[in-house]
Amino acid sequence: LGIPSYTSDRYYETTPVGVVNGLAYNTRGGSTLYIESTAEKLVSSLSGPPKEPSLKTTGKLGEVMSESSTIAYTFAKNFLYTLDPKNTFFHTHSIHLHSPQGDQAKEGPSAGVTMATSLLSLALNEPVLNDLGMTGELTITGKVITIGGVKEKTIAAKRSGLKSIIIPTNNQTSFEELPDYIKNGIDVKYAKEYKDVFEIAFPNKKYLLENLKN
Amino acid sequence: LGIPSYTSDRYYETTPVGVVNGLAYNTRGGSTLYIESTAEKLVSSLSGPPKEPSLKTTGKLGEVMSESSTIAYTFAKNFLYTLDPKNTFFHTHSIHLHSPQGDQAKEGPSAGVTMATSLLSLALNEPVLNDLGMTGELTITGKVITIGGVKEKTIAAKRSGLKSIIIPTNNQTSFEELPDYIKNGIDVKYAKEYKDVFEIAFPNKKYLLENLKN
Amino acid sequence: LGIPSYTSDRYYETTPVGVVNGLAYNTRGGSTLYIESTAEKLVSSLSGPPKEPSLKTTGKLGEVMSESSTIAYTFAKNFLYTLDPKNTFFHTHSIHLHSPQGDQAKEGPSAGVTMATSLLSLALNEPVLNDLGMTGELTITGKVITIGGVKEKTIAAKRSGLKSIIIPTNNQTSFEELPDYIKNGIDVKYAKEYKDVFEIAFPNKKYLLENLKN
């Protein structure tokens, strides 16, 4: 009953730059799930064509989750350009994004915001707020849209000792309808657009959001 | 009964540049479905070959819908060249076209006009008319041809609060034969060629159509 | 009875440059079927290698029909070079060849002459004779060889309002054996080699055939 197919030992007490807690669920229950990104600087060579920056993923990601990583990458590049046009990180580095417990197949679109946050953490060299988990499908323009498994994900977040979670605004009703014993003890925040996630995840970088022209 | 396989929360109140409302249907009913495109400027490098502009797609698009995106891309490039030969957008940018709700398989040729409109919106930096939905297969020369599910798509458009829809002229009879309670409350426009779509979707750019030589 | 699997609304009253009426059939009957080609000029860049011209196809073409497009492309390039060595169209443009009604699987070798004619129409910037349909397998050296479904294709051509059709000389007997009510009202021409097709399809360019050395 409620046994998640992949459980999370919480192997980061505080998540370093590039690592973000996601929330996953399937028919057997919910779990937390790290997204980790690292960068490799592109070496310029005197001869030959310059290397192309690219995104590589591992962690047994299914088709939809692989597409999510592509969407997160496109979005993160555009969003960073809007926040800080001088930041050339994504032009000068290739990225490797991984989701640990590499033998567990992972699928679904709800890690979109988690992946984008992992990439931006790396590009800004800024770790995310501690003990924060997040879930939400991300569209390529930065909308955060509905996900499933709000109940299972909330239980998993508490079991892993997270203190706050970000879920899509469209899921607010399904969260509020949960029984109190599930809702209590965790701070929930709602995101309608990715900038709402950013503001919560990177409190020290919030000032960059002033560069968004809405 | 008439439950669509993918429903649309309408997460855009007004669609930004690059985002267009499509109309889809399957045996379980109709739905609206966004097409979103974003661009990435190709960075010029001092040495090495210039990057090739390209189109990348995500959103669990089936084989036919992937081909539609290719057709829309070829068409949009040619059409823009005819409208405004000085616009080099498609030579200097790579495009990422996405259809949200990434875990829902999407198929069929009827998003052709929607995709072309999304690409042209981006290239012209002009949002489409508000509360407009559209459906139609696009041929590579710009003909708008028959689609299925006129009834289901009309119902879905109204449910999503759209005020007008564009459908192929070849589907005019099937629309007119719908019962009044379905037809009422939505403004229908017919398109035989893509320029008919353009004229409705981009009222501020209508003057560009004078450059078409028919 | 005789219901084609893909029907043709005849969406071109007169076919523009690059568009040709083909004739198809399967066990359920015959139909007309457009082949459309458009070109994209290869942009020269100051640095870097020039782009390679190529042929891209869409329209749910099966394996054999995809091979036909390759054969048509190879043949059209060679044939044009023989007719007019100064015409560099195929060196300076990439081609996108499409067959509309993108959700209908299409298969078979009999669109060979149609595809070659579509490509040559584009390269010569010359539309084909109006109200003309054609069917024939093309060999890479330009032979037009036997196809199936002469009866179904003739019926479909008449239903679509075509006034003349080109079929392989090898199919002459099967046409002549058709009952009069099918044969009447359409002008049939026979082709043994591609130049026979060319002569009929491009009356204004017939003089170019003098450059063929047989």
XYZ file of C-alpha atoms in Angstrom:
642
model
C 0.000 0.000 0.000
C 1.576 3.227 -1.103
C 4.993 1.696 -1.638
C 6.733 3.866 -4.192
C 8.464 2.138 -7.045
C 11.545 4.209 -6.431
C 12.211 5.464 -2.932
C 14.576 8.227 -2.144
C 17.357 7.856 0.324
C 17.976 11.486 0.819
C 21.663 11.504 -0.007
C 22.042 15.286 -0.043
C 21.542 17.052 3.270
C 21.853 20.337 1.489
C 21.619 20.232 -2.261
C 24.655 21.627 -4.089
C 24.538 23.806 -7.207
C 22.737 21.938 -10.006
C 20.784 19.538 -7.783
C 17.035 19.885 -7.164
C 14.455 17.719 -5.379
C 11.661 16.609 -7.662
C 8.495 14.779 -6.702
C 7.334 11.707 -8.560
C 4.485 9.242 -8.246
C 3.063 6.195 -9.883
C 0.285 3.752 -9.067
C 2.345 2.366 -6.194
C 2.846 5.713 -4.455
C 4.989 8.842 -4.419
C 8.687 9.500 -4.015
C 11.235 12.258 -4.123
C 13.647 12.115 -6.983
C 16.739 14.185 -7.541
C 17.593 15.954 -10.751
C 21.333 16.641 -10.957
C 23.111 18.644 -13.634
C 26.777 19.220 -14.223
C 28.536 21.265 -16.865
C 31.537 20.716 -19.067
C 33.293 23.769 -20.455
C 33.654 23.618 -24.225
C 37.323 23.709 -25.126
C 38.139 26.021 -27.974
C 40.517 24.583 -30.500
C 42.679 26.523 -32.921
C 41.807 24.285 -35.798
C 38.576 22.498 -36.487
C 35.057 23.603 -35.848
C 34.116 24.726 -32.339
C 32.145 22.230 -30.302
C 28.415 22.698 -30.042
C 26.925 23.111 -26.587
C 24.440 20.323 -25.959
C 22.348 18.562 -23.335
C 22.914 14.902 -22.494
C 20.585 13.016 -20.152
C 20.859 9.784 -18.201
C 18.801 8.014 -15.535
C 16.534 5.793 -17.598
C 14.279 8.652 -18.621
C 11.264 7.645 -20.722
C 10.263 9.362 -23.931
C 8.098 12.027 -22.327
C 10.652 12.789 -19.613
C 13.377 13.091 -22.253
C 11.231 15.568 -24.135
C 10.747 17.440 -20.844
C 14.508 17.797 -20.532
C 14.640 19.311 -24.020
C 11.866 21.723 -23.141
C 13.583 22.640 -19.857
C 16.844 23.255 -21.723
C 15.240 25.498 -24.365
C 13.290 27.352 -21.709
C 16.257 27.788 -19.345
C 18.403 29.244 -22.131
C 15.732 31.762 -23.120
C 14.830 32.621 -19.530
C 18.445 33.182 -18.538
C 18.945 35.365 -21.587
C 16.016 37.518 -20.491
C 17.228 37.727 -16.884
C 20.866 38.330 -17.689
C 21.844 38.764 -21.351
C 25.540 38.819 -20.441
C 25.491 35.345 -18.952
C 26.959 33.126 -21.694
C 27.046 29.952 -19.617
C 24.868 27.897 -21.955
C 26.911 28.916 -24.997
C 30.185 27.878 -23.420
C 29.202 24.672 -21.611
C 27.683 21.342 -22.407
C 25.334 19.957 -19.790
C 24.821 16.483 -18.435
C 21.530 16.075 -16.594
C 21.020 12.924 -14.570
C 18.360 11.463 -12.320
C 19.872 9.027 -9.809
C 18.809 5.468 -9.118
C 19.698 4.828 -12.694
C 18.096 1.410 -12.848
C 14.623 2.771 -12.149
C 12.672 3.742 -15.254
C 11.272 7.258 -14.863
C 8.553 8.777 -16.969
C 6.156 11.709 -17.213
C 6.223 15.463 -17.811
C 6.040 16.668 -14.206
C 9.781 17.079 -13.696
C 9.810 19.998 -16.149
C 10.153 22.744 -13.537
C 12.669 20.658 -11.578
C 14.889 20.232 -14.616
C 14.719 23.907 -15.583
C 15.626 24.820 -12.000
C 18.565 22.422 -12.007
C 19.895 23.992 -15.208
C 19.434 27.549 -13.943
C 21.085 26.681 -10.636
C 24.118 25.577 -12.606
C 24.142 28.594 -14.902
C 23.789 31.031 -11.997
C 26.142 29.036 -9.782
C 23.503 29.306 -7.072
C 22.071 26.404 -5.027
C 18.320 26.244 -4.568
C 16.585 26.966 -1.273
C 17.190 24.143 1.129
C 14.566 21.450 1.865
C 12.476 22.492 -1.127
C 10.759 20.060 -3.471
C 8.921 20.870 -6.663
C 6.704 19.356 -9.345
C 5.087 20.818 -12.460
C 4.933 20.379 -16.185
C 6.678 23.245 -17.928
C 5.657 24.622 -21.294
C 8.251 26.095 -23.585
C 7.080 29.607 -22.827
C 7.318 29.095 -19.064
C 3.790 28.200 -18.040
C 3.569 25.732 -15.141
C 0.711 23.329 -15.834
C -1.249 20.639 -14.029
C 0.349 17.444 -12.750
C -1.057 14.300 -11.161
C -0.480 12.631 -7.806
C -0.649 15.682 -5.546
C -1.490 13.504 -2.552
C 1.223 10.892 -3.095
C 3.831 13.556 -3.809
C 2.943 15.527 -0.672
C 3.276 12.389 1.473
C 6.621 11.566 -0.152
C 7.926 15.102 0.349
C 7.142 14.961 4.079
C 8.615 11.468 4.418
C 11.852 12.793 2.887
C 11.945 15.684 5.333
C 11.268 18.465 2.859
C 9.892 21.640 4.418
C 8.218 23.211 1.413
C 6.970 22.207 -1.991
C 6.034 24.069 -5.156
C 3.074 22.725 -7.143
C 1.151 24.205 -10.105
C -1.554 26.773 -9.329
C -3.905 24.563 -11.329
C -3.452 21.890 -8.664
C -4.326 24.205 -5.767
C -7.835 22.786 -5.351
C -6.628 19.203 -5.286
C -4.115 20.125 -2.565
C -6.644 22.028 -0.478
C -9.009 19.085 -0.564
C -6.425 16.787 1.060
C -7.090 15.761 4.684
C -5.343 17.914 7.276
C -3.013 15.171 8.495
C -1.467 15.158 5.036
C -1.446 18.913 4.473
C -0.049 19.804 7.892
C 3.687 20.118 8.381
C 4.600 21.205 4.902
C 4.594 24.661 3.359
C 2.959 24.659 -0.067
C 3.560 27.328 -2.696
C 1.782 27.635 -6.011
C 3.334 28.475 -9.365
C 1.499 29.616 -12.467
C 4.555 30.629 -14.407
C 8.162 29.589 -14.064
C 9.126 32.964 -12.603
C 7.032 32.028 -9.548
C 9.242 28.962 -9.105
C 12.382 31.005 -9.596
C 11.399 33.548 -6.990
C 10.979 30.826 -4.371
C 13.900 28.613 -5.360
C 16.511 31.371 -5.678
C 15.761 34.043 -3.057
C 19.191 35.648 -3.545
C 18.651 36.015 -7.275
C 15.134 37.378 -7.083
C 16.317 40.821 -8.196
C 17.038 39.379 -11.644
C 13.295 38.975 -12.199
C 13.059 42.740 -12.564
C 14.522 42.240 -16.035
C 11.448 40.326 -17.151
C 9.209 42.480 -19.267
C 5.706 41.234 -18.915
C -19.480 10.346 -23.578
C -17.563 13.056 -25.373
C -14.773 13.113 -22.816
C -11.708 14.333 -24.591
C -8.531 12.384 -24.115
C -6.653 15.596 -23.509
C -8.484 18.502 -22.011
C -7.212 21.987 -22.036
C -6.904 24.131 -19.006
C -6.663 27.371 -20.830
C -3.411 28.529 -19.285
C -2.989 31.540 -21.527
C -5.519 34.298 -21.095
C -3.970 36.072 -24.033
C -1.587 34.080 -26.147
C 1.905 35.536 -26.428
C 4.002 35.643 -29.596
C 4.536 32.100 -30.902
C 1.526 30.529 -29.160
C -1.631 29.526 -31.067
C -4.804 27.645 -30.089
C -5.323 24.511 -32.137
C -8.360 22.259 -32.125
C -8.057 18.490 -31.819
C -10.402 15.562 -31.564
C -10.428 11.834 -31.287
C -13.076 9.185 -30.740
C -13.574 10.403 -27.199
C -14.284 14.042 -28.106
C -12.643 17.339 -28.956
C -10.200 19.579 -27.172
C -8.180 22.710 -27.623
C -4.470 22.229 -27.804
C -1.769 24.849 -27.789
C 1.095 25.001 -30.228
C 4.004 26.991 -28.788
C 7.171 27.972 -30.606
C 10.272 29.683 -29.314
C 13.409 30.684 -31.148
C 17.063 30.501 -30.346
C 19.375 32.882 -32.133
C 22.216 31.102 -33.878
C 25.460 32.344 -32.412
C 28.050 33.207 -35.004
C 31.512 31.932 -34.327
C 34.721 33.391 -35.711
C 36.020 30.058 -36.853
C 34.151 27.024 -37.975
C 31.012 26.593 -40.020
C 27.921 28.588 -39.164
C 25.211 26.666 -37.363
C 22.308 25.452 -39.428
C 18.883 26.744 -38.514
C 16.593 23.830 -37.719
C 13.230 22.870 -36.270
C 12.964 20.709 -33.165
C 9.606 19.418 -31.924
C 8.359 17.991 -28.631
C 4.973 17.040 -27.142
C 4.664 13.371 -28.082
C 3.814 14.140 -31.678
C 3.001 11.105 -33.828
C 4.465 10.457 -37.252
C 1.863 12.409 -39.221
C 1.939 15.369 -36.834
C 5.739 15.435 -37.034
C 5.487 15.567 -40.810
C 2.970 18.386 -40.425
C 5.535 20.370 -38.482
C 8.031 19.899 -41.311
C 5.473 21.031 -43.860
C 4.544 24.044 -41.706
C 8.220 24.960 -41.386
C 8.901 24.741 -45.137
C 5.730 26.645 -45.893
C 6.311 29.357 -43.288
C 9.831 30.021 -44.581
C 8.621 30.375 -48.171
C 5.555 32.398 -47.232
C 7.539 34.817 -45.097
C 10.048 35.228 -47.899
C 7.221 36.200 -50.244
C 5.661 38.593 -47.739
C 8.878 40.197 -46.599
C 12.110 39.173 -48.355
C 14.191 41.213 -45.917
C 13.030 39.232 -42.897
C 15.889 36.827 -42.199
C 14.456 35.402 -39.004
C 14.377 31.781 -40.145
C 17.979 31.965 -41.368
C 19.267 33.274 -38.075
C 17.241 31.274 -35.557
C 16.589 27.687 -34.674
C 13.051 26.894 -33.623
C 11.650 24.668 -30.906
C 7.961 23.898 -31.423
C 6.121 22.231 -28.550
C 2.600 21.094 -27.798
C 1.959 21.020 -24.041
C 0.524 18.212 -21.974
C 3.579 16.289 -22.917
C 2.314 12.915 -21.757
C -0.638 12.908 -24.163
C 0.107 11.338 -27.532
C -1.018 13.664 -30.321
C -1.543 12.701 -33.941
C -3.039 13.821 -37.236
C -2.459 16.443 -39.930
C -5.008 19.035 -38.811
C -2.599 21.174 -36.787
C -0.823 22.231 -39.989
C -2.258 25.749 -40.128
C -1.816 26.157 -36.367
C 1.866 25.274 -36.580
C 2.504 27.569 -39.545
C 0.774 30.388 -37.671
C 2.852 29.753 -34.562
C 6.060 29.960 -36.620
C 4.970 33.118 -38.438
C 3.898 34.744 -35.171
C 7.419 34.205 -33.931
C 9.097 35.428 -37.103
C 6.934 38.549 -37.260
C 7.084 39.085 -33.493
C 3.323 39.511 -33.591
C 0.804 37.676 -31.389
C -2.261 36.192 -33.051
C -5.737 37.622 -32.645
C -7.042 36.886 -29.190
C -9.545 34.091 -28.456
C -9.010 32.565 -31.883
C -8.734 28.827 -32.535
C -7.898 27.141 -35.815
C -7.742 23.751 -37.507
C -6.763 22.686 -41.012
C -4.362 20.494 -42.869
C -1.810 22.572 -44.743
C -0.243 21.564 -48.029
C 3.255 22.681 -48.824
C 2.012 25.244 -51.292
C -0.389 26.767 -48.772
C -3.707 25.115 -49.512
C -5.909 24.534 -46.453
C -7.613 21.166 -46.816
C -10.371 19.140 -45.158
C -10.155 17.974 -41.561
C -12.342 15.739 -39.405
C -14.235 16.332 -36.183
C -15.803 19.704 -36.990
C -18.537 19.121 -34.414
C -16.258 17.993 -31.581
C -13.765 20.762 -32.290
C -16.483 23.446 -32.285
C -17.781 22.223 -28.945
C -14.263 22.198 -27.508
C -13.546 25.695 -28.789
C -16.650 27.058 -27.090
C -15.910 25.184 -23.871
C -12.468 26.808 -23.819
C -13.981 30.257 -24.265
C -12.712 30.902 -27.777
C -14.684 33.515 -29.671
C -13.825 32.579 -33.242
C -12.455 29.622 -35.150
C -10.950 29.126 -38.575
C -11.793 25.893 -40.402
C -11.162 24.792 -44.013
C -13.605 26.024 -46.656
C -14.034 22.354 -47.607
C -15.596 21.789 -44.177
C -18.116 24.629 -44.529
C -21.021 22.276 -45.278
C -20.285 20.051 -42.284
C -20.247 23.142 -40.051
C -23.470 24.553 -41.472
C -25.237 21.250 -40.900
C -24.498 21.354 -37.162
C -27.473 22.055 -34.876
C -27.907 25.687 -33.890
C -27.111 25.128 -30.215
C -23.611 24.079 -31.278
C -23.103 26.720 -33.987
C -24.373 29.631 -31.924
C -21.969 31.683 -29.849
C -18.888 31.209 -31.972
C -17.768 33.125 -35.016
C -16.635 30.779 -37.776
C -14.328 31.820 -40.627
C -13.369 29.689 -43.593
C -9.940 29.356 -45.149
C -9.142 27.951 -48.553
C -5.542 29.065 -48.652
C -3.157 29.938 -45.869
C -3.330 33.634 -46.719
C -6.976 33.534 -45.551
C -5.746 32.311 -42.156
C -3.036 34.954 -42.047
C -5.461 37.769 -42.757
C -7.636 36.766 -39.798
C -4.883 35.811 -37.378
C -2.669 38.855 -37.912
C -4.914 41.866 -38.572
C -2.016 44.284 -38.036
C 0.142 42.530 -40.592
C -2.529 42.202 -43.256
C -0.805 44.798 -45.415
C 2.028 42.309 -46.005
C -0.348 40.179 -48.080
C -0.148 42.805 -50.805
C 3.262 41.360 -51.604
C 1.716 38.052 -52.655
C 1.622 37.747 -56.401
C -1.156 35.405 -57.354
C -17.799 -0.521 -54.176
C -14.952 1.462 -55.668
C -14.639 3.773 -52.693
C -11.107 5.070 -52.716
C -9.177 5.025 -49.471
C -8.074 8.565 -50.113
C -10.360 10.778 -52.072
C -9.293 13.963 -53.686
C -11.070 17.206 -53.220
C -9.546 18.879 -56.194
C -8.145 21.862 -54.328
C -6.211 23.252 -57.269
C -8.275 24.529 -60.124
C -5.087 25.078 -62.068
C -1.972 23.505 -60.683
C 0.836 25.942 -59.889
C 4.516 25.342 -60.582
C 5.678 22.203 -58.742
C 2.243 20.601 -58.392
C 1.182 17.603 -60.501
C -1.873 15.324 -60.470
C -0.991 11.699 -59.889
C -3.304 8.720 -60.082
C -3.427 6.115 -57.357
C -5.452 3.023 -56.618
C -5.779 0.283 -54.096
C -8.196 -2.594 -53.536
C -10.932 -0.127 -52.641
C -10.697 1.941 -55.810
C -8.797 4.727 -57.500
C -8.126 8.337 -56.661
C -6.201 11.340 -57.797
C -3.366 12.409 -55.589
C -1.296 15.546 -55.772
C 2.469 15.652 -55.675
C 3.681 19.088 -54.571
C 7.270 20.293 -54.506
C 8.712 23.529 -53.208
C 12.282 24.717 -53.155
C 14.385 26.513 -50.627
C 17.350 28.454 -51.924
C 20.572 27.467 -50.199
C 21.969 30.501 -48.464
C 25.620 31.071 -49.142
C 27.704 31.889 -46.118
C 30.947 33.838 -46.141
C 32.775 31.255 -44.107
C 32.225 27.557 -43.804
C 31.317 24.890 -46.303
C 28.334 25.479 -48.576
C 25.145 23.659 -47.703
C 24.319 20.487 -49.587
C 21.178 20.465 -51.697
C 18.882 17.633 -50.667
C 15.405 16.172 -51.107
C 13.044 15.871 -48.149
C 9.682 14.096 -48.455
C 6.501 14.063 -46.380
C 2.977 12.671 -46.770
C 3.249 9.257 -45.107
C 5.058 7.776 -48.070
C 5.794 4.070 -47.747
C 9.188 2.553 -48.390
C 8.674 1.970 -52.108
C 7.207 5.416 -52.679
C 10.120 6.995 -50.779
C 12.505 5.143 -53.039
C 10.524 6.422 -56.021
C 11.125 9.970 -54.844
C 14.870 9.296 -54.723
C 14.766 7.834 -58.220
C 12.743 10.797 -59.483
C 15.238 13.221 -57.918
C 18.266 11.494 -59.448
C 16.556 11.241 -62.802
C 15.283 14.838 -62.802
C 18.758 16.212 -62.041
C 20.333 14.216 -64.882
C 17.532 14.919 -67.309
C 17.624 18.651 -66.644
C 21.384 18.679 -67.110
C 20.944 17.081 -70.529
C 18.181 19.474 -71.523
C 19.809 22.604 -70.194
C 23.342 22.328 -68.769
C 23.240 25.950 -67.612
C 20.279 25.410 -65.308
C 21.812 25.121 -61.836
C 18.527 24.964 -59.968
C 19.144 21.611 -58.314
C 22.604 22.705 -57.157
C 21.339 25.844 -55.489
C 18.082 24.648 -53.934
C 16.919 22.037 -51.492
C 13.582 20.451 -52.311
C 10.660 19.466 -50.137
C 8.276 17.087 -51.920
C 4.933 16.443 -50.250
C 1.794 14.479 -51.007
C -1.236 15.971 -49.234
C -3.773 14.225 -47.038
C -0.944 13.546 -44.699
C -2.775 10.993 -42.584
C -3.316 8.600 -45.497
C -0.540 6.068 -45.973
C 0.600 6.057 -49.598
C 2.615 3.359 -51.254
C 3.753 2.014 -54.592
C 6.093 2.930 -57.456
C 3.556 4.403 -59.862
C 4.042 8.038 -58.807
C 7.558 8.008 -60.286
C 6.727 10.043 -63.391
C 4.523 12.366 -61.339
C 7.335 13.109 -58.916
C 9.891 13.703 -61.656
C 7.452 16.037 -63.376
C 6.853 17.927 -60.135
C 10.608 18.431 -59.683
C 11.140 19.514 -63.285
C 8.194 21.903 -63.106
C 9.910 23.565 -60.178
C 13.332 23.664 -61.807
C 11.945 25.092 -65.047
C 9.521 27.390 -63.237
C 6.848 26.093 -65.601
C 3.447 24.716 -64.561
C 2.282 21.497 -66.198
C -0.503 21.353 -68.779
C -3.824 21.944 -67.118
C -6.255 19.123 -66.254
C -3.578 16.490 -66.872
C -3.064 13.414 -64.686
C -0.282 10.868 -64.955
C 0.841 7.509 -63.639
C 3.902 5.402 -64.346
C 6.845 3.785 -62.642
C 10.073 5.519 -63.608
C 13.434 3.834 -63.926
C 16.534 5.793 -63.137
C 17.401 5.973 -66.839
C 14.004 7.363 -67.754
C 12.022 4.338 -68.868
C 8.304 4.479 -68.022
C 7.148 1.008 -66.990
C 3.896 -0.867 -66.309
C 1.586 0.082 -63.467
C -1.595 -1.476 -62.035
C -5.142 -0.215 -61.675
C -5.623 1.324 -65.119
C -9.389 1.002 -64.811
C -9.658 2.469 -61.301
C -7.263 5.279 -62.137
C -9.154 6.214 -65.303
C -12.428 6.368 -63.388
C -10.804 8.517 -60.686
C -9.272 10.877 -63.230
C -12.648 11.469 -64.856
C -14.363 11.901 -61.475
C -11.783 14.602 -60.620
C -12.465 16.428 -63.879
C -9.138 15.710 -65.549
C -9.213 15.966 -69.325
C -6.197 13.852 -70.212
C -4.005 11.213 -68.652
C -0.590 9.783 -69.393
C -0.095 6.057 -68.781
C 2.778 3.715 -69.708
C 2.822 2.353 -73.244
C 3.006 -1.105 -71.666
C -0.488 -0.499 -70.262
C -1.985 0.427 -73.649
C -3.705 -2.939 -74.118
C -5.292 -2.890 -70.679
C -6.653 0.607 -71.396
C -8.001 -0.353 -74.815
C -9.806 -3.322 -73.347
C -11.801 -1.098 -70.966
C -15.512 -0.683 -71.759
C -16.337 2.413 -73.766
C -18.267 4.141 -70.995
C -15.037 4.257 -69.029
C -12.715 5.162 -71.906
C -14.943 7.885 -73.306
C -14.518 11.469 -72.179
C -10.830 11.333 -71.381
C -7.867 11.763 -73.672
C -5.238 9.064 -73.074
C -1.569 9.416 -74.036
C 1.078 6.742 -73.799
C 4.644 7.151 -72.572
C 7.498 4.735 -73.104
C 10.232 7.047 -71.919
C 10.127 10.069 -69.673
C 10.697 12.422 -72.610
C 7.232 11.382 -73.862
C 5.791 12.607 -70.576
C 7.790 15.817 -70.748
C 6.586 16.620 -74.242
C 2.952 16.403 -73.169
C 3.297 17.998 -69.748
C 5.383 21.003 -70.785
C 4.279 22.053 -74.276
C 6.113 25.382 -73.967
C 9.381 23.668 -73.114
C 9.209 21.010 -75.808
C 12.062 22.664 -77.714
C 14.444 21.665 -74.918
C 14.038 18.038 -75.969
C 16.134 18.814 -79.048
C 19.119 18.745 -76.727
C 18.583 15.042 -76.002
C 21.051 12.944 -77.953
C 19.557 9.547 -78.505
